[in-house]
PDB file of N, CA and C in Angstrom:
ATOM      1  N   MET P   1     151.758 131.437  11.312  1.00  0.00           N
ATOM      2  CA  MET P   1     150.696 130.560  10.873  1.00  0.00           C
ATOM      3  C   MET P   1     151.232 129.726   9.690  1.00  0.00           C
ATOM      4  N   THR P   2     150.938 128.444   9.718  1.00  0.00           N
ATOM      5  CA  THR P   2     151.456 127.556   8.667  1.00  0.00           C
ATOM      6  C   THR P   2     150.592 127.622   7.423  1.00  0.00           C
ATOM      7  N   ASP P   3     151.140 127.122   6.335  1.00  0.00           N
ATOM      8  CA  ASP P   3     150.392 127.076   5.070  1.00  0.00           C
ATOM      9  C   ASP P   3     149.134 126.236   5.221  1.00  0.00           C
ATOM     10  N   GLU P   4     149.243 125.171   5.974  1.00  0.00           N
ATOM     11  CA  GLU P   4     148.085 124.281   6.178  1.00  0.00           C
ATOM     12  C   GLU P   4     146.967 125.010   6.927  1.00  0.00           C
ATOM     13  N   GLU P   5     147.324 125.763   7.936  1.00  0.00           N
ATOM     14  CA  GLU P   5     146.339 126.528   8.704  1.00  0.00           C
ATOM     15  C   GLU P   5     145.689 127.593   7.826  1.00  0.00           C
ATOM     16  N   LEU P   6     146.516 128.232   6.994  1.00  0.00           N
ATOM     17  CA  LEU P   6     145.970 129.238   6.085  1.00  0.00           C
ATOM     18  C   LEU P   6     144.993 128.616   5.093  1.00  0.00           C
ATOM     19  N   LYS P   7     145.337 127.461   4.573  1.00  0.00           N
ATOM     20  CA  LYS P   7     144.450 126.763   3.624  1.00  0.00           C
ATOM     21  C   LYS P   7     143.138 126.388   4.302  1.00  0.00           C
ATOM     22  N   GLU P   8     143.230 125.940   5.552  1.00  0.00           N
ATOM     23  CA  GLU P   8     142.028 125.564   6.305  1.00  0.00           C
ATOM     24  C   GLU P   8     141.127 126.779   6.511  1.00  0.00           C
ATOM     25  N   LYS P   9     141.716 127.898   6.896  1.00  0.00           N
ATOM     26  CA  LYS P   9     140.937 129.130   7.070  1.00  0.00           C
ATOM     27  C   LYS P   9     140.328 129.581   5.752  1.00  0.00           C
ATOM     28  N   GLU P  10     141.091 129.482   4.688  1.00  0.00           N
ATOM     29  CA  GLU P  10     140.595 129.863   3.367  1.00  0.00           C
ATOM     30  C   GLU P  10     139.399 128.994   2.973  1.00  0.00           C
ATOM     31  N   ASN P  11     139.502 127.705   3.232  1.00  0.00           N
ATOM     32  CA  ASN P  11     138.391 126.796   2.913  1.00  0.00           C
ATOM     33  C   ASN P  11     137.147 127.117   3.731  1.00  0.00           C
ATOM     34  N   LYS P  12     137.353 127.455   4.998  1.00  0.00           N
ATOM     35  CA  LYS P  12     136.218 127.822   5.851  1.00  0.00           C
ATOM     36  C   LYS P  12     135.551 129.096   5.329  1.00  0.00           C
ATOM     37  N   LEU P  13     136.371 130.064   4.920  1.00  0.00           N
ATOM     38  CA  LEU P  13     135.824 131.309   4.371  1.00  0.00           C
ATOM     39  C   LEU P  13     135.060 131.054   3.076  1.00  0.00           C
ATOM     40  N   LYS P  14     135.595 130.174   2.235  1.00  0.00           N
ATOM     41  CA  LYS P  14     134.902 129.827   0.994  1.00  0.00           C
ATOM     42  C   LYS P  14     133.550 129.179   1.284  1.00  0.00           C
ATOM     43  N   GLU P  15     133.513 128.308   2.307  1.00  0.00           N
ATOM     44  CA  GLU P  15     132.252 127.666   2.704  1.00  0.00           C
ATOM     45  C   GLU P  15     131.249 128.708   3.193  1.00  0.00           C
ATOM     46  N   ARG P  16     131.724 129.667   3.978  1.00  0.00           N
ATOM     47  CA  ARG P  16     130.848 130.728   4.468  1.00  0.00           C
ATOM     48  C   ARG P  16     130.299 131.567   3.316  1.00  0.00           C
ATOM     49  N   LEU P  17     131.173 131.910   2.370  1.00  0.00           N
ATOM     50  CA  LEU P  17     130.731 132.690   1.211  1.00  0.00           C
ATOM     51  C   LEU P  17     129.688 131.925   0.402  1.00  0.00           C
ATOM     52  N   LYS P  18     129.889 130.640   0.242  1.00  0.00           N
ATOM     53  CA  LYS P  18     128.923 129.803  -0.474  1.00  0.00           C
ATOM     54  C   LYS P  18     127.580 129.797   0.268  1.00  0.00           C
ATOM     55  N   SER P  19     127.660 129.652   1.585  1.00  0.00           N
ATOM     56  CA  SER P  19     126.449 129.659   2.408  1.00  0.00           C
ATOM     57  C   SER P  19     125.712 130.997   2.295  1.00  0.00           C
ATOM     58  N   ILE P  20     126.444 132.089   2.316  1.00  0.00           N
ATOM     59  CA  ILE P  20     125.848 133.425   2.186  1.00  0.00           C
ATOM     60  C   ILE P  20     125.199 133.584   0.817  1.00  0.00           C
ATOM     61  N   ALA P  21     125.870 133.098  -0.219  1.00  0.00           N
ATOM     62  CA  ALA P  21     125.311 133.179  -1.572  1.00  0.00           C
ATOM     63  C   ALA P  21     124.014 132.388  -1.670  1.00  0.00           C
ATOM     64  N   GLU P  22     123.981 131.219  -1.030  1.00  0.00           N
ATOM     65  CA  GLU P  22     122.757 130.406  -1.022  1.00  0.00           C
ATOM     66  C   GLU P  22     121.632 131.131  -0.287  1.00  0.00           C
ATOM     67  N   MET P  23     121.966 131.771   0.841  1.00  0.00           N
ATOM     68  CA  MET P  23     120.956 132.527   1.591  1.00  0.00           C
ATOM     69  C   MET P  23     120.430 133.694   0.773  1.00  0.00           C
ATOM     70  N   GLU P  24     121.317 134.399   0.086  1.00  0.00           N
ATOM     71  CA  GLU P  24     120.905 135.520  -0.749  1.00  0.00           C
ATOM     72  C   GLU P  24     119.979 135.047  -1.864  1.00  0.00           C
ATOM     73  N   ALA P  25     120.290 133.902  -2.460  1.00  0.00           N
ATOM     74  CA  ALA P  25     119.445 133.356  -3.519  1.00  0.00           C
ATOM     75  C   ALA P  25     118.064 133.008  -2.966  1.00  0.00           C
ATOM     76  N   GLU P  26     118.007 132.455  -1.773  1.00  0.00           N
ATOM     77  CA  GLU P  26     116.721 132.115  -1.151  1.00  0.00           C
ATOM     78  C   GLU P  26     115.917 133.371  -0.840  1.00  0.00           C
ATOM     79  N   ILE P  27     116.585 134.397  -0.351  1.00  0.00           N
ATOM     80  CA  ILE P  27     115.914 135.668  -0.053  1.00  0.00           C
ATOM     81  C   ILE P  27     115.334 136.273  -1.327  1.00  0.00           C
ATOM     82  N   LYS P  28     116.123 136.273  -2.404  1.00  0.00           N
ATOM     83  CA  LYS P  28     115.638 136.804  -3.677  1.00  0.00           C
ATOM     84  C   LYS P  28     114.442 136.011  -4.176  1.00  0.00           C
ATOM     85  N   LYS P  29     114.473 134.702  -4.003  1.00  0.00           N
ATOM     86  CA  LYS P  29     113.357 133.846  -4.414  1.00  0.00           C
ATOM     87  C   LYS P  29     112.095 134.194  -3.623  1.00  0.00           C
ATOM     88  N   ARG P  30     112.245 134.376  -2.317  1.00  0.00           N
ATOM     89  CA  ARG P  30     111.098 134.731  -1.472  1.00  0.00           C
ATOM     90  C   ARG P  30     110.557 136.118  -1.826  1.00  0.00           C
ATOM     91  N   GLU P  31     111.459 137.070  -2.070  1.00  0.00           N
ATOM     92  CA  GLU P  31     111.028 138.415  -2.453  1.00  0.00           C
ATOM     93  C   GLU P  31     110.240 138.380  -3.751  1.00  0.00           C
ATOM     94  N   LYS P  32     110.710 137.605  -4.722  1.00  0.00           N
ATOM     95  CA  LYS P  32     110.018 137.479  -5.997  1.00  0.00           C
ATOM     96  C   LYS P  32     108.634 136.881  -5.790  1.00  0.00           C
ATOM     97  N   SER P  33     108.547 135.873  -4.946  1.00  0.00           N
ATOM     98  CA  SER P  33     107.266 135.240  -4.654  1.00  0.00           C
ATOM     99  C   SER P  33     106.297 136.236  -4.012  1.00  0.00           C
ATOM    100  N   LEU P  34     106.797 137.037  -3.063  1.00  0.00           N
ATOM    101  CA  LEU P  34     105.947 138.032  -2.405  1.00  0.00           C
ATOM    102  C   LEU P  34     105.463 139.088  -3.395  1.00  0.00           C
ATOM    103  N   LYS P  35     106.360 139.519  -4.291  1.00  0.00           N
ATOM    104  CA  LYS P  35     105.967 140.508  -5.286  1.00  0.00           C
ATOM    105  C   LYS P  35     104.896 139.958  -6.207  1.00  0.00           C
ATOM    106  N   GLU P  36     105.012 138.691  -6.571  1.00  0.00           N
ATOM    107  CA  GLU P  36     104.010 138.075  -7.438  1.00  0.00           C
ATOM    108  C   GLU P  36     102.662 137.988  -6.727  1.00  0.00           C
ATOM    109  N   LYS P  37     102.685 137.673  -5.432  1.00  0.00           N
ATOM    110  CA  LYS P  37     101.439 137.615  -4.662  1.00  0.00           C
ATOM    111  C   LYS P  37     100.797 138.994  -4.574  1.00  0.00           C
ATOM    112  N   GLU P  38     101.610 140.017  -4.372  1.00  0.00           N
ATOM    113  CA  GLU P  38     101.098 141.383  -4.288  1.00  0.00           C
ATOM    114  C   GLU P  38     100.455 141.803  -5.600  1.00  0.00           C
ATOM    115  N   LYS P  39     101.055 141.414  -6.717  1.00  0.00           N
ATOM    116  CA  LYS P  39     100.503 141.772  -8.016  1.00  0.00           C
ATOM    117  C   LYS P  39      99.141 141.141  -8.235  1.00  0.00           C
ATOM    118  N   SER P  40      98.907 139.980  -7.626  1.00  0.00           N
ATOM    119  CA  SER P  40      97.646 139.287  -7.844  1.00  0.00           C
ATOM    120  C   SER P  40      96.499 139.860  -7.007  1.00  0.00           C
ATOM    121  N   LYS P  41      96.793 140.788  -6.121  1.00  0.00           N
ATOM    122  CA  LYS P  41      95.743 141.382  -5.286  1.00  0.00           C
ATOM    123  C   LYS P  41      94.893 142.340  -6.104  1.00  0.00           C
ATOM    124  N   LYS P  42      93.640 142.446  -5.735  1.00  0.00           N
ATOM    125  CA  LYS P  42      92.709 143.373  -6.381  1.00  0.00           C
ATOM    126  C   LYS P  42      92.854 144.745  -5.750  1.00  0.00           C
ATOM    127  N   GLN P  43      92.659 145.756  -6.555  1.00  0.00           N
ATOM    128  CA  GLN P  43      92.722 147.127  -6.060  1.00  0.00           C
ATOM    129  C   GLN P  43      91.311 147.703  -6.010  1.00  0.00           C
ATOM    130  N   MET P  44      91.133 148.628  -5.065  1.00  0.00           N
ATOM    131  CA  MET P  44      89.855 149.319  -4.980  1.00  0.00           C
ATOM    132  C   MET P  44      90.071 150.713  -4.406  1.00  0.00           C
ATOM    133  N   LEU P  45      89.175 151.589  -4.765  1.00  0.00           N
ATOM    134  CA  LEU P  45      89.215 152.938  -4.228  1.00  0.00           C
ATOM    135  C   LEU P  45      88.353 152.949  -2.968  1.00  0.00           C
ATOM    136  N   LEU P  46      88.861 153.517  -1.912  1.00  0.00           N
ATOM    137  CA  LEU P  46      88.125 153.578  -0.656  1.00  0.00           C
ATOM    138  C   LEU P  46      88.185 155.003  -0.132  1.00  0.00           C
ATOM    139  N   ARG P  47      87.037 155.583   0.083  1.00  0.00           N
ATOM    140  CA  ARG P  47      86.978 156.938   0.623  1.00  0.00           C
ATOM    141  C   ARG P  47      86.627 156.854   2.105  1.00  0.00           C
ATOM    142  N   LEU P  48      87.420 157.543   2.919  1.00  0.00           N
ATOM    143  CA  LEU P  48      87.210 157.543   4.369  1.00  0.00           C
ATOM    144  C   LEU P  48      87.154 158.978   4.872  1.00  0.00           C
ATOM    145  N   SER P  49      86.418 159.163   5.941  1.00  0.00           N
ATOM    146  CA  SER P  49      86.418 160.483   6.572  1.00  0.00           C
ATOM    147  C   SER P  49      87.789 160.720   7.191  1.00  0.00           C
ATOM    148  N   PRO P  50      88.181 161.970   7.310  1.00  0.00           N
ATOM    149  CA  PRO P  50      89.494 162.267   7.910  1.00  0.00           C
ATOM    150  C   PRO P  50      89.641 161.701   9.323  1.00  0.00           C
ATOM    151  N   SER P  51      88.570 161.732  10.092  1.00  0.00           N
ATOM    152  CA  SER P  51      88.683 161.222  11.466  1.00  0.00           C
ATOM    153  C   SER P  51      88.892 159.701  11.473  1.00  0.00           C
ATOM    154  N   LEU P  52      88.193 158.968  10.592  1.00  0.00           N
ATOM    155  CA  LEU P  52      88.384 157.520  10.513  1.00  0.00           C
ATOM    156  C   LEU P  52      89.791 157.209  10.012  1.00  0.00           C
ATOM    157  N   TRP P  53      90.254 157.958   9.024  1.00  0.00           N
ATOM    158  CA  TRP P  53      91.611 157.790   8.511  1.00  0.00           C
ATOM    159  C   TRP P  53      92.630 157.948   9.640  1.00  0.00           C
ATOM    160  N   ASP P  54      92.462 159.000  10.453  1.00  0.00           N
ATOM    161  CA  ASP P  54      93.379 159.252  11.564  1.00  0.00           C
ATOM    162  C   ASP P  54      93.379 158.105  12.564  1.00  0.00           C
ATOM    163  N   GLU P  55      92.192 157.589  12.867  1.00  0.00           N
ATOM    164  CA  GLU P  55      92.080 156.467  13.811  1.00  0.00           C
ATOM    165  C   GLU P  55      92.785 155.221  13.271  1.00  0.00           C
ATOM    166  N   ILE P  56      92.538 154.905  12.004  1.00  0.00           N
ATOM    167  CA  ILE P  56      93.155 153.723  11.399  1.00  0.00           C
ATOM    168  C   ILE P  56      94.671 153.910  11.290  1.00  0.00           C
ATOM    169  N   ALA P  57      95.101 155.114  10.954  1.00  0.00           N
ATOM    170  CA  ALA P  57      96.538 155.398  10.855  1.00  0.00           C
ATOM    171  C   ALA P  57      97.220 155.213  12.206  1.00  0.00           C
ATOM    172  N   ALA P  58      96.597 155.700  13.270  1.00  0.00           N
ATOM    173  CA  ALA P  58      97.173 155.555  14.607  1.00  0.00           C
ATOM    174  C   ALA P  58      97.219 154.078  15.015  1.00  0.00           C
ATOM    175  N   TRP P  59      96.147 153.361  14.729  1.00  0.00           N
ATOM    176  CA  TRP P  59      96.065 151.940  15.049  1.00  0.00           C
ATOM    177  C   TRP P  59      97.128 151.162  14.255  1.00  0.00           C
ATOM    178  N   ALA P  60      97.289 151.490  12.990  1.00  0.00           N
ATOM    179  CA  ALA P  60      98.285 150.826  12.143  1.00  0.00           C
ATOM    180  C   ALA P  60      99.688 151.039  12.705  1.00  0.00           C
ATOM    181  N   GLU P  61      99.943 152.251  13.172  1.00  0.00           N
ATOM    182  CA  GLU P  61     101.264 152.547  13.730  1.00  0.00           C
ATOM    183  C   GLU P  61     101.538 151.697  14.961  1.00  0.00           C
ATOM    184  N   VAL P  62     100.544 151.541  15.817  1.00  0.00           N
ATOM    185  CA  VAL P  62     100.692 150.719  17.017  1.00  0.00           C
ATOM    186  C   VAL P  62     100.956 149.256  16.641  1.00  0.00           C
ATOM    187  N   ASP P  63     100.287 148.779  15.585  1.00  0.00           N
ATOM    188  CA  ASP P  63     100.428 147.390  15.144  1.00  0.00           C
ATOM    189  C   ASP P  63     101.585 147.192  14.161  1.00  0.00           C
ATOM    190  N   PHE P  64     102.365 148.246  13.916  1.00  0.00           N
ATOM    191  CA  PHE P  64     103.498 148.199  12.986  1.00  0.00           C
ATOM    192  C   PHE P  64     103.073 147.741  11.586  1.00  0.00           C
ATOM    193  N   ARG P  65     101.981 148.306  11.097  1.00  0.00           N
ATOM    194  CA  ARG P  65     101.494 148.014   9.754  1.00  0.00           C
ATOM    195  C   ARG P  65     101.345 149.320   8.986  1.00  0.00           C
ATOM    196  N   SER P  66     101.287 149.178   7.666  1.00  0.00           N
ATOM    197  CA  SER P  66     100.923 150.329   6.852  1.00  0.00           C
ATOM    198  C   SER P  66      99.414 150.527   7.009  1.00  0.00           C
ATOM    199  N   ILE P  67      98.923 151.674   6.577  1.00  0.00           N
ATOM    200  CA  ILE P  67      97.472 151.907   6.649  1.00  0.00           C
ATOM    201  C   ILE P  67      96.752 150.897   5.768  1.00  0.00           C
ATOM    202  N   ASN P  68      97.290 150.664   4.571  1.00  0.00           N
ATOM    203  CA  ASN P  68      96.690 149.676   3.682  1.00  0.00           C
ATOM    204  C   ASN P  68      96.692 148.293   4.333  1.00  0.00           C
ATOM    205  N   GLY P  69      97.805 147.914   4.946  1.00  0.00           N
ATOM    206  CA  GLY P  69      97.896 146.624   5.637  1.00  0.00           C
ATOM    207  C   GLY P  69      96.914 146.527   6.783  1.00  0.00           C
ATOM    208  N   GLN P  70      96.709 147.623   7.494  1.00  0.00           N
ATOM    209  CA  GLN P  70      95.769 147.631   8.614  1.00  0.00           C
ATOM    210  C   GLN P  70      94.344 147.446   8.121  1.00  0.00           C
ATOM    211  N   VAL P  71      93.973 148.156   7.058  1.00  0.00           N
ATOM    212  CA  VAL P  71      92.620 148.025   6.499  1.00  0.00           C
ATOM    213  C   VAL P  71      92.397 146.585   6.028  1.00  0.00           C
ATOM    214  N   GLU P  72      93.398 146.022   5.358  1.00  0.00           N
ATOM    215  CA  GLU P  72      93.272 144.637   4.885  1.00  0.00           C
ATOM    216  C   GLU P  72      93.147 143.676   6.069  1.00  0.00           C
ATOM    217  N   TYR P  73      93.933 143.893   7.099  1.00  0.00           N
ATOM    218  CA  TYR P  73      93.864 143.057   8.292  1.00  0.00           C
ATOM    219  C   TYR P  73      92.471 143.133   8.932  1.00  0.00           C
ATOM    220  N   LEU P  74      91.959 144.343   9.083  1.00  0.00           N
ATOM    221  CA  LEU P  74      90.647 144.519   9.713  1.00  0.00           C
ATOM    222  C   LEU P  74      89.540 143.856   8.890  1.00  0.00           C
ATOM    223  N   LEU P  75      89.599 144.019   7.582  1.00  0.00           N
ATOM    224  CA  LEU P  75      88.589 143.381   6.730  1.00  0.00           C
ATOM    225  C   LEU P  75      88.679 141.858   6.810  1.00  0.00           C
ATOM    226  N   THR P  76      89.898 141.341   6.828  1.00  0.00           N
ATOM    227  CA  THR P  76      90.097 139.891   6.946  1.00  0.00           C
ATOM    228  C   THR P  76      89.520 139.375   8.252  1.00  0.00           C
ATOM    229  N   GLU P  77      89.764 140.096   9.340  1.00  0.00           N
ATOM    230  CA  GLU P  77      89.219 139.689  10.641  1.00  0.00           C
ATOM    231  C   GLU P  77      87.695 139.726  10.647  1.00  0.00           C
ATOM    232  N   CYS P  78      87.123 140.735  10.043  1.00  0.00           N
ATOM    233  CA  CYS P  78      85.661 140.835   9.976  1.00  0.00           C
ATOM    234  C   CYS P  78      85.068 139.667   9.196  1.00  0.00           C
ATOM    235  N   VAL P  79      85.681 139.324   8.088  1.00  0.00           N
ATOM    236  CA  VAL P  79      85.193 138.193   7.288  1.00  0.00           C
ATOM    237  C   VAL P  79      85.330 136.899   8.087  1.00  0.00           C
ATOM    238  N   ARG P  80      86.454 136.727   8.756  1.00  0.00           N
ATOM    239  CA  ARG P  80      86.684 135.527   9.573  1.00  0.00           C
ATOM    240  C   ARG P  80      85.630 135.418  10.677  1.00  0.00           C
ATOM    241  N   ASN P  81      85.347 136.518  11.360  1.00  0.00           N
ATOM    242  CA  ASN P  81      84.339 136.512  12.428  1.00  0.00           C
ATOM    243  C   ASN P  81      82.945 136.234  11.878  1.00  0.00           C
ATOM    244  N   ARG P  82      82.647 136.777  10.711  1.00  0.00           N
ATOM    245  CA  ARG P  82      81.343 136.543  10.096  1.00  0.00           C
ATOM    246  C   ARG P  82      81.168 135.065   9.756  1.00  0.00           C
ATOM    247  N   ARG P  83      82.218 134.452   9.248  1.00  0.00           N
ATOM    248  CA  ARG P  83      82.156 133.023   8.926  1.00  0.00           C
ATOM    249  C   ARG P  83      81.917 132.192  10.176  1.00  0.00           C
ATOM    250  N   LYS P  84      82.585 132.558  11.266  1.00  0.00           N
ATOM    251  CA  LYS P  84      82.407 131.828  12.527  1.00  0.00           C
ATOM    252  C   LYS P  84      80.965 131.915  13.014  1.00  0.00           C
ATOM    253  N   LYS P  85      80.380 133.124  12.942  1.00  0.00           N
ATOM    254  CA  LYS P  85      79.011 133.338  13.416  1.00  0.00           C
ATOM    255  C   LYS P  85      77.983 132.609  12.562  1.00  0.00           C
ATOM    256  N   SER P  86      78.225 132.596  11.240  1.00  0.00           N
ATOM    257  CA  SER P  86      77.240 131.973  10.355  1.00  0.00           C
ATOM    258  C   SER P  86      77.444 130.472  10.256  1.00  0.00           C
ATOM    259  N   GLY P  87      78.586 129.978  10.764  1.00  0.00           N
ATOM    260  CA  GLY P  87      78.836 128.545  10.734  1.00  0.00           C
ATOM    261  C   GLY P  87      79.260 128.017   9.391  1.00  0.00           C
ATOM    262  N   SER P  88      79.676 128.910   8.493  1.00  0.00           N
ATOM    263  CA  SER P  88      80.103 128.470   7.150  1.00  0.00           C
ATOM    264  C   SER P  88      81.533 128.037   7.157  1.00  0.00           C
TER     265      SER P  88
END
């Protein structure tokens, strides 16, 4: 392999490393944004019967969500449906 070919490969690798660094920076930026959004959420205590908990847990697993994510999803859907029915 000639020196010129080696330099070309080296330059390509440097470009790839730069691209990877840019992607990592974007990922970190998005993660920070998501964490900030999570911090802004309100917390509440919710008591559920064991049978309801089991049902929601099973449903969450099927939908690939956490139990908390499933409860939030279900509440969001209920609010959305209520708005549709009331015409607001």
